[in-house]
Tab-separated table of C-alpha atoms in Angstrom:
chain	number	residue	atom	x	y	z
M	121	UNK	CA	10.468	-101.301	-23.845
M	122	UNK	CA	11.099	-103.122	-20.327
M	123	UNK	CA	13.800	-105.772	-19.462
M	124	UNK	CA	12.816	-108.229	-16.411
M	125	UNK	CA	15.230	-109.419	-13.523
M	126	UNK	CA	13.750	-112.683	-12.263
M	127	UNK	CA	15.560	-112.743	-9.193
M	128	UNK	CA	16.175	-110.150	-6.639
M	129	UNK	CA	19.964	-110.849	-5.743
M	130	UNK	CA	21.759	-109.421	-8.286
M	131	UNK	CA	25.682	-109.969	-8.748
M	132	UNK	CA	26.607	-107.239	-10.942
M	133	UNK	CA	24.065	-104.048	-11.885
M	134	UNK	CA	24.876	-105.168	-15.397
M	135	UNK	CA	21.619	-107.784	-14.513
M	136	UNK	CA	19.790	-104.392	-15.209
M	137	UNK	CA	20.941	-103.513	-18.845
M	138	UNK	CA	17.725	-103.898	-21.442
M	139	UNK	CA	17.089	-107.276	-22.135
M	140	UNK	CA	19.457	-109.242	-19.805
M	141	UNK	CA	18.036	-111.522	-17.146
M	142	UNK	CA	19.795	-112.197	-14.246
M	143	UNK	CA	19.541	-116.303	-13.617
M	144	UNK	CA	20.627	-115.606	-10.122
M	145	UNK	CA	22.617	-118.300	-7.903
M	146	UNK	CA	21.846	-120.373	-4.934
M	147	UNK	CA	23.748	-120.243	-1.593
M	148	UNK	CA	24.460	-124.136	-1.491
M	149	UNK	CA	25.869	-126.673	-4.264
M	150	UNK	CA	23.961	-128.732	-5.723
M	151	UNK	CA	26.599	-131.039	-6.142
M	152	UNK	CA	27.123	-133.945	-3.769
M	153	UNK	CA	30.994	-133.508	-3.182
M	154	UNK	CA	31.276	-132.599	0.459
M	155	UNK	CA	34.426	-132.053	2.358
M	156	UNK	CA	34.752	-133.924	5.454
M	157	UNK	CA	38.144	-133.122	7.348
M	158	UNK	CA	39.420	-136.211	9.444
M	159	UNK	CA	39.058	-136.468	13.282
M	160	UNK	CA	42.157	-136.608	15.308
M	161	UNK	CA	40.626	-139.751	18.038
M	162	UNK	CA	40.458	-142.649	15.406
M	163	UNK	CA	37.722	-144.151	17.551
M	164	UNK	CA	34.949	-141.487	16.711
M	165	UNK	CA	32.843	-142.289	13.247
M	166	UNK	CA	30.920	-138.700	14.235
M	167	UNK	CA	30.956	-135.970	11.376
M	168	UNK	CA	33.158	-132.911	12.785
M	169	UNK	CA	32.049	-130.394	9.945
M	170	UNK	CA	30.068	-130.157	6.581
M	171	UNK	CA	30.890	-127.260	4.245
M	172	UNK	CA	29.651	-126.556	0.678
M	173	UNK	CA	32.344	-125.711	-2.126
M	174	UNK	CA	32.376	-121.430	-2.080
M	175	UNK	CA	30.399	-120.180	-4.932
M	176	UNK	CA	31.110	-116.934	-5.289
M	177	UNK	CA	34.322	-114.234	-4.706
M	178	UNK	CA	34.421	-113.853	-0.860
M	179	UNK	CA	34.481	-110.169	-0.345
M	180	UNK	CA	35.597	-108.509	2.962
M	181	UNK	CA	32.687	-107.636	5.083
M	182	UNK	CA	31.448	-103.678	4.984
M	183	UNK	CA	30.939	-101.143	7.840
M	184	UNK	CA	29.737	-98.120	8.022
M	185	UNK	CA	25.702	-96.937	7.830
M	186	UNK	CA	25.082	-98.062	4.195
M	187	UNK	CA	26.020	-101.758	3.672
M	188	UNK	CA	24.078	-102.687	0.779
M	189	UNK	CA	23.047	-100.676	-1.984
M	190	UNK	CA	18.995	-99.073	-2.006
M	191	UNK	CA	16.284	-97.635	-3.930
M	192	UNK	CA	15.096	-94.567	-2.855
M	193	UNK	CA	12.089	-96.528	-0.781
M	194	UNK	CA	14.056	-98.555	0.762
M	195	UNK	CA	16.256	-95.772	1.848
M	196	UNK	CA	13.139	-93.835	3.464
M	197	UNK	CA	11.876	-97.072	4.974
M	198	UNK	CA	15.318	-97.952	6.633
M	199	UNK	CA	15.400	-94.603	8.045
M	200	UNK	CA	11.689	-94.441	9.364
M	201	UNK	CA	12.772	-97.944	11.136
M	202	UNK	CA	15.930	-96.672	12.493
M	203	UNK	CA	17.836	-99.634	10.516
M	204	UNK	CA	20.948	-99.319	8.528
M	205	UNK	CA	19.621	-101.360	5.572
M	206	UNK	CA	16.445	-102.704	4.195
M	207	UNK	CA	15.565	-105.430	1.527
M	208	UNK	CA	12.440	-106.070	-0.772
M	209	UNK	CA	10.355	-108.695	1.254
M	210	UNK	CA	11.411	-107.583	4.690
M	211	UNK	CA	8.857	-106.580	7.276
M	212	UNK	CA	9.564	-103.917	9.952
M	213	UNK	CA	8.293	-101.412	11.893
M	214	UNK	CA	8.363	-97.830	10.886
M	215	UNK	CA	7.785	-94.748	12.191
M	216	UNK	CA	4.940	-92.385	11.044
M	217	UNK	CA	5.674	-88.825	10.297
M	218	UNK	CA	1.925	-87.579	9.214
M	219	UNK	CA	-0.972	-89.682	9.155
M	220	UNK	CA	-4.181	-87.974	6.998
M	221	UNK	CA	-7.965	-89.394	7.011
M	222	UNK	CA	-11.146	-87.827	5.786
M	223	UNK	CA	-14.357	-87.899	6.086
M	224	UNK	CA	-15.283	-91.089	4.792
M	225	UNK	CA	-12.525	-93.640	6.556
M	226	UNK	CA	-12.128	-91.226	9.798
M	227	UNK	CA	-15.096	-92.430	11.641
M	228	UNK	CA	-14.412	-95.899	11.353
M	229	UNK	CA	-10.968	-95.466	12.503
M	230	UNK	CA	-11.308	-93.083	15.365
M	231	UNK	CA	-14.061	-96.215	16.303
M	232	UNK	CA	-10.815	-98.768	15.982
M	233	UNK	CA	-8.543	-96.106	17.938
M	234	UNK	CA	-10.850	-96.272	20.920
M	235	UNK	CA	-12.032	-99.448	21.275
M	236	UNK	CA	-8.287	-100.958	21.050
M	237	UNK	CA	-6.749	-98.244	23.257
M	238	UNK	CA	-9.537	-96.695	25.641
M	239	UNK	CA	-12.156	-94.340	25.365
M	240	UNK	CA	-9.954	-91.477	26.877
M	241	UNK	CA	-6.419	-92.566	25.601
M	242	UNK	CA	-4.621	-89.661	23.701
M	243	UNK	CA	-3.402	-89.758	19.918
M	244	UNK	CA	0.482	-90.605	19.482
M	245	UNK	CA	1.239	-86.695	18.348
M	246	UNK	CA	-1.818	-84.424	17.979
M	247	UNK	CA	0.964	-82.474	15.205
M	248	UNK	CA	1.499	-85.253	13.369
M	249	UNK	CA	-2.017	-86.082	12.360
M	250	UNK	CA	-4.081	-84.146	9.263
M	251	UNK	CA	-7.689	-84.755	9.242
M	252	UNK	CA	-9.470	-83.449	5.920
M	253	UNK	CA	-13.011	-83.291	5.209
M	254	UNK	CA	-13.357	-83.964	1.667
M	255	UNK	CA	-15.396	-86.594	0.001
M	256	UNK	CA	-19.131	-86.461	0.769
M	257	UNK	CA	-19.579	-82.994	2.123
M	258	UNK	CA	-22.177	-81.074	-0.390
M	259	UNK	CA	-24.885	-83.134	0.461
M	260	UNK	CA	-28.443	-83.607	2.376
M	261	UNK	CA	-27.496	-86.550	2.973
M	262	UNK	CA	-27.808	-87.418	6.877
M	263	UNK	CA	-25.294	-90.468	7.261
M	264	UNK	CA	-22.373	-88.119	5.330
M	265	UNK	CA	-23.182	-84.873	7.831
M	266	UNK	CA	-22.763	-87.154	10.403
M	267	UNK	CA	-19.454	-88.199	9.849
M	268	UNK	CA	-17.811	-84.611	9.858
M	269	UNK	CA	-19.507	-84.463	12.980
M	270	UNK	CA	-17.674	-87.545	14.114
M	271	UNK	CA	-14.010	-86.189	12.615
M	272	UNK	CA	-14.900	-82.233	14.401
M	273	UNK	CA	-15.821	-84.013	17.673
M	274	UNK	CA	-12.561	-86.319	17.943
M	275	UNK	CA	-10.495	-83.207	16.627
M	276	UNK	CA	-11.779	-80.870	20.144
M	277	UNK	CA	-10.732	-83.512	22.205
M	278	UNK	CA	-7.712	-84.386	21.033
M	279	UNK	CA	-6.467	-80.905	20.245
M	280	UNK	CA	-5.843	-81.958	16.924
M	281	UNK	CA	-3.633	-78.899	14.936
M	282	UNK	CA	-4.748	-79.825	11.527
M	283	UNK	CA	-8.147	-80.362	10.933
M	284	UNK	CA	-9.932	-78.365	7.850
M	285	UNK	CA	-12.988	-78.137	9.045
M	286	UNK	CA	-16.353	-77.035	7.073
M	287	UNK	CA	-19.436	-75.906	8.617
M	288	UNK	CA	-21.516	-73.662	6.497
M	289	UNK	CA	-22.305	-76.286	3.399
M	290	UNK	CA	-24.087	-73.531	1.665
M	291	UNK	CA	-21.241	-71.135	0.809
M	292	UNK	CA	-17.820	-73.112	1.288
M	293	UNK	CA	-16.019	-69.631	0.891
M	294	UNK	CA	-17.388	-68.878	4.776
M	295	UNK	CA	-15.129	-71.616	6.389
M	296	UNK	CA	-11.796	-70.574	5.852
M	297	UNK	CA	-10.387	-73.736	7.451
M	298	UNK	CA	-12.146	-76.133	4.626
M	299	UNK	CA	-9.167	-77.146	1.928
M	300	UNK	CA	-11.034	-79.181	-0.443
M	301	UNK	CA	-9.490	-82.955	-1.589
M	302	UNK	CA	-7.039	-84.469	0.679
M	303	UNK	CA	-4.580	-85.364	-1.595
M	304	UNK	CA	-3.964	-81.674	-3.111
M	305	UNK	CA	-4.366	-79.711	0.032
M	306	UNK	CA	-1.817	-82.143	1.617
M	307	UNK	CA	0.316	-80.733	-0.588
M	308	UNK	CA	-0.369	-77.363	-0.833
M	309	UNK	CA	-0.800	-76.851	3.265
M	310	UNK	CA	3.014	-78.321	3.324
M	311	UNK	CA	2.256	-81.637	4.811
M	312	UNK	CA	4.700	-83.444	2.257
M	313	UNK	CA	7.799	-83.350	2.347
M	314	UNK	CA	11.301	-85.275	0.536
M	315	UNK	CA	12.036	-88.528	2.997
M	316	UNK	CA	9.357	-88.798	5.155
M	317	UNK	CA	6.713	-91.595	5.706
M	318	UNK	CA	3.460	-90.274	4.827
M	319	UNK	CA	0.136	-92.384	5.319
M	320	UNK	CA	-3.670	-91.973	4.631
M	321	UNK	CA	-6.884	-93.881	4.830
M	322	UNK	CA	-7.433	-93.334	0.716
M	323	UNK	CA	-5.878	-95.451	-2.039
M	324	UNK	CA	-4.532	-92.221	-3.907
M	325	UNK	CA	-2.476	-91.117	-1.090
M	326	UNK	CA	0.136	-92.302	-3.092
M	327	UNK	CA	0.420	-88.848	-4.628
M	328	UNK	CA	2.676	-87.291	-2.338
M	329	UNK	CA	5.085	-90.039	-3.763
M	330	UNK	CA	5.816	-86.950	-6.173
M	331	UNK	CA	7.702	-85.212	-3.219
M	332	UNK	CA	10.221	-88.080	-3.027
M	333	UNK	CA	8.362	-89.351	-0.063
M	334	UNK	CA	7.055	-92.691	0.959
M	335	UNK	CA	3.052	-92.529	0.674
M	336	UNK	CA	0.718	-95.588	0.550
M	337	UNK	CA	-2.858	-95.413	1.716
M	338	UNK	CA	-3.729	-97.736	4.514
M	339	UNK	CA	-7.146	-99.042	5.928
M	340	UNK	CA	-8.899	-98.135	9.213
M	341	UNK	CA	-7.582	-100.764	11.587
M	342	UNK	CA	-3.799	-99.773	10.280
M	343	UNK	CA	-5.184	-96.098	10.780
M	344	UNK	CA	-6.773	-96.854	14.309
M	345	UNK	CA	-3.399	-98.398	15.451
M	346	UNK	CA	-0.967	-95.769	13.976
M	347	UNK	CA	-3.323	-92.520	15.693
M	348	UNK	CA	-2.390	-94.685	19.100
M	349	UNK	CA	1.080	-95.964	18.224
M	350	UNK	CA	3.093	-93.609	15.511
M	351	UNK	CA	4.055	-96.544	13.877
M	352	UNK	CA	3.120	-99.581	11.487
M	353	UNK	CA	4.525	-102.426	10.634
M	354	UNK	CA	5.158	-102.847	7.000
M	355	UNK	CA	6.421	-104.911	4.064
M	356	UNK	CA	9.473	-103.470	1.982
M	357	UNK	CA	8.113	-103.331	-1.859
M	358	UNK	CA	10.829	-104.232	-4.493
M	359	UNK	CA	11.213	-101.198	-6.692
M	360	UNK	CA	9.998	-101.261	-10.984
M	361	UNK	CA	11.793	-98.142	-12.239
M	362	UNK	CA	9.958	-96.242	-14.853
M	363	UNK	CA	12.709	-93.979	-17.045
M	364	UNK	CA	11.190	-91.391	-19.282
M	365	UNK	CA	12.981	-89.434	-22.225
M	366	UNK	CA	12.409	-87.314	-24.147
M	367	UNK	CA	10.800	-83.831	-25.037
M	368	UNK	CA	7.062	-84.100	-23.861
M	369	UNK	CA	4.837	-83.069	-26.989
M	370	UNK	CA	2.395	-79.850	-26.458
M	371	UNK	CA	-0.068	-82.312	-26.702
M	372	UNK	CA	0.355	-84.754	-24.102
M	373	UNK	CA	0.588	-84.397	-19.874
M	374	UNK	CA	0.929	-86.394	-17.224
M	375	UNK	CA	-2.125	-88.344	-17.331
M	376	UNK	CA	-1.256	-89.760	-20.983
M	377	UNK	CA	2.033	-90.985	-19.473
M	378	UNK	CA	0.987	-92.412	-16.705
M	379	UNK	CA	-2.323	-94.280	-18.474
M	380	UNK	CA	0.646	-95.107	-20.777
M	381	UNK	CA	2.487	-97.099	-18.058
M	382	UNK	CA	-0.758	-98.462	-17.012
M	383	UNK	CA	-1.665	-99.788	-20.591
M	384	UNK	CA	1.677	-101.375	-20.682
M	385	UNK	CA	1.808	-103.363	-17.228
M	386	UNK	CA	-2.088	-103.600	-16.318
M	387	UNK	CA	-4.084	-102.928	-13.458
M	388	UNK	CA	-1.767	-106.016	-11.350
M	389	UNK	CA	1.467	-105.323	-13.208
M	390	UNK	CA	2.679	-103.359	-9.945
M	391	UNK	CA	1.270	-105.309	-7.296
M	392	UNK	CA	2.639	-104.625	-3.682
M	393	UNK	CA	5.931	-103.183	-5.791
M	394	UNK	CA	7.369	-99.477	-5.487
M	395	UNK	CA	7.311	-97.557	-8.742
M	396	UNK	CA	9.838	-94.979	-9.309
M	397	UNK	CA	10.001	-92.238	-12.245
M	398	UNK	CA	13.046	-90.724	-13.609
M	399	UNK	CA	14.812	-89.382	-16.787
M	400	UNK	CA	14.867	-86.119	-18.408
M	401	UNK	CA	10.690	-85.776	-19.151
M	402	UNK	CA	9.974	-86.710	-15.444
M	403	UNK	CA	12.789	-83.841	-14.572
M	404	UNK	CA	10.926	-81.653	-16.905
M	405	UNK	CA	7.774	-81.702	-15.319
M	406	UNK	CA	5.886	-79.614	-12.602
M	407	UNK	CA	5.086	-80.519	-9.154
M	408	UNK	CA	1.434	-81.053	-10.277
M	409	UNK	CA	2.132	-82.832	-12.699
M	410	UNK	CA	4.411	-85.401	-10.949
M	411	UNK	CA	1.690	-85.325	-8.456
M	412	UNK	CA	-0.701	-86.771	-11.763
M	413	UNK	CA	1.492	-89.447	-12.568
M	414	UNK	CA	2.259	-90.802	-8.835
M	415	UNK	CA	-1.713	-90.396	-8.179
M	416	UNK	CA	-2.520	-93.259	-10.345
M	417	UNK	CA	0.521	-96.109	-9.203
M	418	UNK	CA	-2.109	-97.624	-7.273
M	419	UNK	CA	-4.475	-98.174	-10.472
M	420	UNK	CA	-1.540	-100.367	-11.305
M	421	UNK	CA	-1.323	-102.146	-7.934
M	422	UNK	CA	1.484	-99.907	-6.973
M	423	UNK	CA	2.465	-99.725	-3.353
M	424	UNK	CA	3.569	-96.319	-3.655
M	425	UNK	CA	4.865	-94.347	-6.191
M	426	UNK	CA	8.355	-91.671	-6.201
M	427	UNK	CA	9.992	-89.012	-8.046
M	428	UNK	CA	13.588	-88.299	-6.708
M	429	UNK	CA	12.969	-84.799	-5.533
M	430	UNK	CA	15.211	-82.018	-7.033
M	431	UNK	CA	15.183	-77.807	-7.451
M	432	UNK	CA	11.419	-78.437	-8.544
M	433	UNK	CA	10.432	-79.644	-5.287
M	434	UNK	CA	12.355	-77.860	-3.267
M	435	UNK	CA	11.285	-74.121	-4.752
M	436	UNK	CA	7.216	-75.677	-4.540
M	437	UNK	CA	8.239	-75.801	-0.605
M	438	UNK	CA	9.785	-73.196	-0.437
M	439	UNK	CA	6.457	-70.983	0.672
M	440	UNK	CA	4.683	-74.257	2.173
M	441	UNK	CA	6.913	-75.488	4.736
M	442	UNK	CA	9.558	-74.585	7.577
M	443	UNK	CA	9.891	-77.659	8.593
M	444	UNK	CA	13.722	-79.481	7.967
M	445	UNK	CA	13.516	-82.408	5.648
M	446	UNK	CA	16.332	-84.555	4.142
M	447	UNK	CA	16.011	-86.140	0.775
M	448	UNK	CA	17.022	-89.398	-0.175
M	449	UNK	CA	17.804	-90.882	-3.292
M	450	UNK	CA	18.537	-94.514	-5.189
M	451	UNK	CA	22.296	-95.735	-5.315
M	452	UNK	CA	23.532	-96.410	-8.480
M	453	UNK	CA	24.322	-99.859	-7.544
M	454	UNK	CA	20.342	-99.950	-6.149
M	455	UNK	CA	18.763	-103.277	-7.163
M	456	UNK	CA	15.355	-102.829	-9.581
M	457	UNK	CA	13.005	-105.792	-10.217
M	458	UNK	CA	12.685	-104.419	-13.724
M	459	UNK	CA	13.038	-101.307	-16.060
M	460	UNK	CA	11.013	-100.211	-18.602
M	461	UNK	CA	11.744	-96.900	-20.660
M	462	UNK	CA	9.824	-94.910	-22.656
M	463	UNK	CA	10.608	-92.230	-25.624
M	464	UNK	CA	7.754	-89.774	-24.688
M	465	UNK	CA	8.357	-87.419	-27.962
M	466	UNK	CA	6.720	-90.793	-29.667
M	467	UNK	CA	3.549	-91.124	-27.545
M	468	UNK	CA	0.004	-90.086	-28.727
M	469	UNK	CA	-2.937	-88.810	-26.420
M	470	UNK	CA	-4.649	-91.625	-24.678
M	471	UNK	CA	-7.714	-92.824	-22.945
M	472	UNK	CA	-8.449	-95.703	-20.986
M	473	UNK	CA	-11.868	-97.069	-22.376
M	474	UNK	CA	-14.491	-98.568	-19.862
M	475	UNK	CA	-14.343	-100.655	-17.825
M	476	UNK	CA	-10.700	-100.621	-16.360
M	477	UNK	CA	-7.549	-97.776	-16.436
M	478	UNK	CA	-5.549	-100.355	-18.240
M	479	UNK	CA	-8.102	-100.464	-21.452
M	480	UNK	CA	-5.779	-98.093	-23.081
M	481	UNK	CA	-6.615	-96.761	-26.504
M	482	UNK	CA	-5.444	-93.994	-28.906
M	483	UNK	CA	-7.666	-90.843	-28.375
M	484	UNK	CA	-7.925	-90.803	-31.794
M	485	UNK	CA	-8.863	-94.350	-32.557
M	486	UNK	CA	-11.950	-93.609	-30.295
M	487	UNK	CA	-13.012	-90.543	-32.353
M	488	UNK	CA	-16.657	-92.275	-32.855
M	489	UNK	CA	-17.405	-92.887	-29.899
M	490	UNK	CA	-20.718	-90.317	-28.547
M	491	UNK	CA	-20.495	-88.713	-25.340
M	492	UNK	CA	-22.853	-86.940	-23.275
M	493	UNK	CA	-20.915	-85.073	-20.632
M	494	UNK	CA	-17.374	-84.397	-19.836
M	495	UNK	CA	-15.978	-83.985	-16.006
M	496	UNK	CA	-12.767	-82.013	-15.048
M	497	UNK	CA	-11.936	-82.747	-11.754
M	498	UNK	CA	-10.471	-84.721	-8.621
M	499	UNK	CA	-7.304	-85.144	-7.075
M	500	UNK	CA	-6.060	-86.569	-10.405
M	501	UNK	CA	-7.391	-83.851	-12.479
M	502	UNK	CA	-8.595	-81.117	-10.736
M	503	UNK	CA	-5.463	-79.218	-10.001
M	504	UNK	CA	-4.740	-75.502	-10.939
M	505	UNK	CA	-2.541	-76.548	-13.895
M	506	UNK	CA	-5.674	-79.165	-15.026
M	507	UNK	CA	-8.009	-76.385	-15.035
M	508	UNK	CA	-5.336	-74.317	-16.742
M	509	UNK	CA	-5.124	-76.972	-20.031
M	510	UNK	CA	-8.148	-77.153	-20.828
M	511	UNK	CA	-8.857	-73.831	-20.796
M	512	UNK	CA	-6.175	-73.340	-23.110
M	513	UNK	CA	-8.119	-75.759	-25.712
M	514	UNK	CA	-11.225	-74.112	-25.097
M	515	UNK	CA	-9.282	-70.973	-25.879
M	516	UNK	CA	-7.427	-72.348	-29.303
M	517	UNK	CA	-10.804	-73.423	-30.480
M	518	UNK	CA	-13.185	-70.364	-29.672
M	519	UNK	CA	-16.122	-72.862	-29.858
M	520	UNK	CA	-18.860	-73.678	-27.282
M	521	UNK	CA	-19.073	-77.526	-25.792
M	522	UNK	CA	-21.247	-79.552	-27.208
M	523	UNK	CA	-22.128	-81.261	-24.116
M	524	UNK	CA	-22.688	-80.630	-20.721
M	525	UNK	CA	-19.138	-79.824	-18.870
M	526	UNK	CA	-18.691	-80.507	-15.053
M	527	UNK	CA	-15.799	-78.099	-13.318
M	528	UNK	CA	-14.657	-79.274	-10.057
M	529	UNK	CA	-11.561	-77.702	-8.433
M	530	UNK	CA	-9.905	-79.656	-5.993
M	531	UNK	CA	-9.276	-77.227	-3.143
M	532	UNK	CA	-10.377	-73.869	-2.184
M	533	UNK	CA	-7.156	-72.062	-3.654
M	534	UNK	CA	-7.696	-73.896	-6.940
M	535	UNK	CA	-10.830	-72.359	-6.897
M	536	UNK	CA	-9.391	-68.537	-6.526
M	537	UNK	CA	-6.847	-69.569	-9.046
M	538	UNK	CA	-9.497	-70.355	-11.533
M	539	UNK	CA	-11.153	-67.084	-10.981
M	540	UNK	CA	-7.711	-65.024	-10.800
M	541	UNK	CA	-5.107	-66.795	-12.658
M	542	UNK	CA	-4.721	-65.148	-16.494
M	543	UNK	CA	-4.481	-67.907	-18.777
M	544	UNK	CA	-1.340	-67.474	-21.172
M	545	UNK	CA	-2.281	-65.905	-24.443
M	546	UNK	CA	-5.567	-64.699	-23.309
M	547	UNK	CA	-4.878	-61.265	-23.184
M	548	UNK	CA	-5.588	-61.517	-19.461
M	549	UNK	CA	-8.848	-63.561	-19.530
M	550	UNK	CA	-9.143	-66.321	-16.567
M	551	UNK	CA	-9.805	-69.797	-16.683
M	552	UNK	CA	-13.327	-69.168	-15.457
M	553	UNK	CA	-13.727	-66.569	-18.088
M	554	UNK	CA	-13.178	-68.835	-20.732
M	555	UNK	CA	-14.792	-71.385	-19.000
M	556	UNK	CA	-18.083	-69.277	-19.005
M	557	UNK	CA	-17.637	-68.246	-22.909
M	558	UNK	CA	-17.385	-72.106	-23.992
M	559	UNK	CA	-20.705	-72.597	-22.400
M	560	UNK	CA	-19.379	-75.201	-19.511
M	561	UNK	CA	-21.245	-75.396	-15.706
M	562	UNK	CA	-19.863	-72.987	-13.449
M	563	UNK	CA	-17.117	-73.736	-11.097
M	564	UNK	CA	-18.386	-76.044	-8.602
M	565	UNK	CA	-17.639	-75.839	-4.924
M	566	UNK	CA	-14.218	-77.673	-4.130
M	567	UNK	CA	-14.219	-81.858	-3.131
M	568	UNK	CA	-14.406	-85.200	-4.445
M	569	UNK	CA	-17.237	-84.742	-6.370
M	570	UNK	CA	-18.760	-87.053	-8.275
M	571	UNK	CA	-15.368	-89.158	-9.055
M	572	UNK	CA	-16.595	-91.897	-6.771
M	573	UNK	CA	-19.975	-91.485	-7.286
M	574	UNK	CA	-21.243	-90.587	-3.671
M	575	UNK	CA	-24.728	-89.612	-2.497
M	576	UNK	CA	-27.412	-89.195	-5.137
M	577	UNK	CA	-27.440	-85.366	-4.791
M	578	UNK	CA	-23.915	-85.065	-5.291
M	579	UNK	CA	-22.787	-82.448	-7.879
M	580	UNK	CA	-22.679	-84.092	-11.792
M	581	UNK	CA	-22.895	-87.692	-10.200
M	582	UNK	CA	-24.003	-89.797	-13.376
M	583	UNK	CA	-27.527	-90.845	-12.117
M	584	UNK	CA	-28.445	-92.091	-15.694
M	585	UNK	CA	-26.288	-94.579	-17.756
M	586	UNK	CA	-24.569	-91.889	-19.736
M	587	UNK	CA	-21.270	-91.805	-21.606
M	588	UNK	CA	-19.032	-89.418	-19.793
M	589	UNK	CA	-15.299	-88.538	-20.942
M	590	UNK	CA	-13.506	-87.525	-17.145
M	591	UNK	CA	-9.704	-86.731	-15.821
M	592	UNK	CA	-10.780	-88.805	-12.813
M	593	UNK	CA	-8.714	-92.140	-11.864
M	594	UNK	CA	-11.105	-95.049	-12.270
M	595	UNK	CA	-13.711	-96.320	-14.544
M	596	UNK	CA	-15.083	-99.376	-13.189
M	597	UNK	CA	-18.634	-99.912	-13.342
M	598	UNK	CA	-20.571	-97.737	-11.081
M	599	UNK	CA	-17.785	-95.845	-10.238
M	600	UNK	CA	-19.168	-92.385	-10.831
M	601	UNK	CA	-22.621	-93.665	-10.120
M	602	UNK	CA	-24.690	-95.437	-12.396
M	603	UNK	CA	-23.767	-99.120	-13.400
M	604	UNK	CA	-24.349	-98.893	-16.676
M	605	UNK	CA	-22.500	-95.618	-17.071
M	606	UNK	CA	-19.470	-96.102	-19.147
M	607	UNK	CA	-16.129	-93.635	-18.272
M	608	UNK	CA	-13.329	-92.763	-20.701
M	609	UNK	CA	-10.375	-91.368	-18.533
M	610	UNK	CA	-8.392	-88.737	-19.983
M	611	UNK	CA	-6.109	-86.003	-19.860
M	612	UNK	CA	-7.759	-82.288	-19.073
M	613	UNK	CA	-6.653	-81.902	-23.151
M	614	UNK	CA	-8.527	-84.633	-24.123
M	615	UNK	CA	-11.524	-84.134	-21.912
M	616	UNK	CA	-11.606	-80.587	-23.418
M	617	UNK	CA	-11.105	-81.421	-26.796
M	618	UNK	CA	-14.298	-83.901	-25.990
M	619	UNK	CA	-16.558	-81.486	-24.668
M	620	UNK	CA	-16.170	-78.792	-27.842
M	621	UNK	CA	-17.162	-82.129	-30.393
M	622	UNK	CA	-19.324	-84.563	-28.266
M	623	UNK	CA	-17.126	-87.378	-29.245
M	624	UNK	CA	-13.996	-88.523	-27.915
M	625	UNK	CA	-11.440	-86.264	-29.141
M	626	UNK	CA	-7.562	-85.843	-29.908
M	627	UNK	CA	-6.329	-82.390	-28.486
M	628	UNK	CA	-4.486	-82.011	-31.707
M	629	UNK	CA	-7.364	-81.061	-33.531
M	630	UNK	CA	-7.038	-78.110	-31.395
M	631	UNK	CA	-3.617	-77.789	-30.286
M	632	UNK	CA	-1.639	-77.809	-33.570
């Protein structure tokens, strides 16, 4: 299943062939035999030089822009820090291409920026900052509303070019600038580009790694510094490589793949490491599915996730951005800490049971788990293709849901898609029509919703100790509201199938 390399120094690429271990080598001999040349003047007893016997083949020094083979992540950070090479563990000042913040962390970041740089200081680049209200929006909570006001005042003062504002909370459609969930909005509005460095004050900023860029979450203090300086000191992470091959069965989605990986390596298995996804399965995934894959690397402790940019990436970006970008790719001889291989054709639909994303189980093993509700939404599971997938299951069954089923589109664009795009094989019906026929709740206003609980009046928040199957990303106690609530993380297929039965259900019951 995997191979571990114990040293970060690889004498040759064969060290990373499955089940081979690289034992590494030391720079100095442990032997006490030193060569001591005689000195010319006999009176001197002083040692003139001490040298160790050479341990390895001496190669000519290399020249040119690349001295050492590097991974994608190392290359992106090297370019952004204007260095010819970087190795895992090095600290380097990185120039930032995009900084994103939202209504929960924005006010704190702005406060730190003003405290440290001065009340009248200007941001480093008003066109490289993207500010997206999305977390606690449709609520009567005064503090939550005030947070959006603070963002608005700052953006007006600094003339920030990309501020996706909302003023009329009674009807999100009356706010043409409002987008919704930051990670999906970043992609849809063309802020994600291969080879760039994107930082955001949200742990799921790693979603943007799907575009072949370095993207990671940072804290308010770091963001306050980036607002003023446009750079940040980052430690270069080592890279874990995940090779996924085989044809994706029609009952699996990217959510199943990432739950499989997290179940395999645990929630701390990739701590401060880059997770690089390659293989024929990954190449076959759409951009939205790749975003799902990269979105949850942080649930394995990952610093960032990354998928090499290809024709799928470039086609997605055609109508999103006119800015030039330069993709980078891992060198053939690049050093990976470990490599994990999966035959996707053999995988089955999965869930993560309470109360951890690595508490992996087969959906069919949980068929006796009675549920109270289903939630389809968030940056992980609230994209257009996620709703299309759920609609496919409802359509195939022709039945009505047995538990309340809440639908929260990630962005305004997704909401429009839910109401306008025909579902394949439905005879022209849209997702919204299929959801209505199946007895689901009306799709809600686009935002982060109940994924992270939020104020008491948040739509679909778990205010009682209920059992929920959710397409979101975390199932820790209290994550969606009530501390005694139980959350089963699942794909949109599995979530829709479970809604139809009232139990955790393998979607193959309806899709085969």
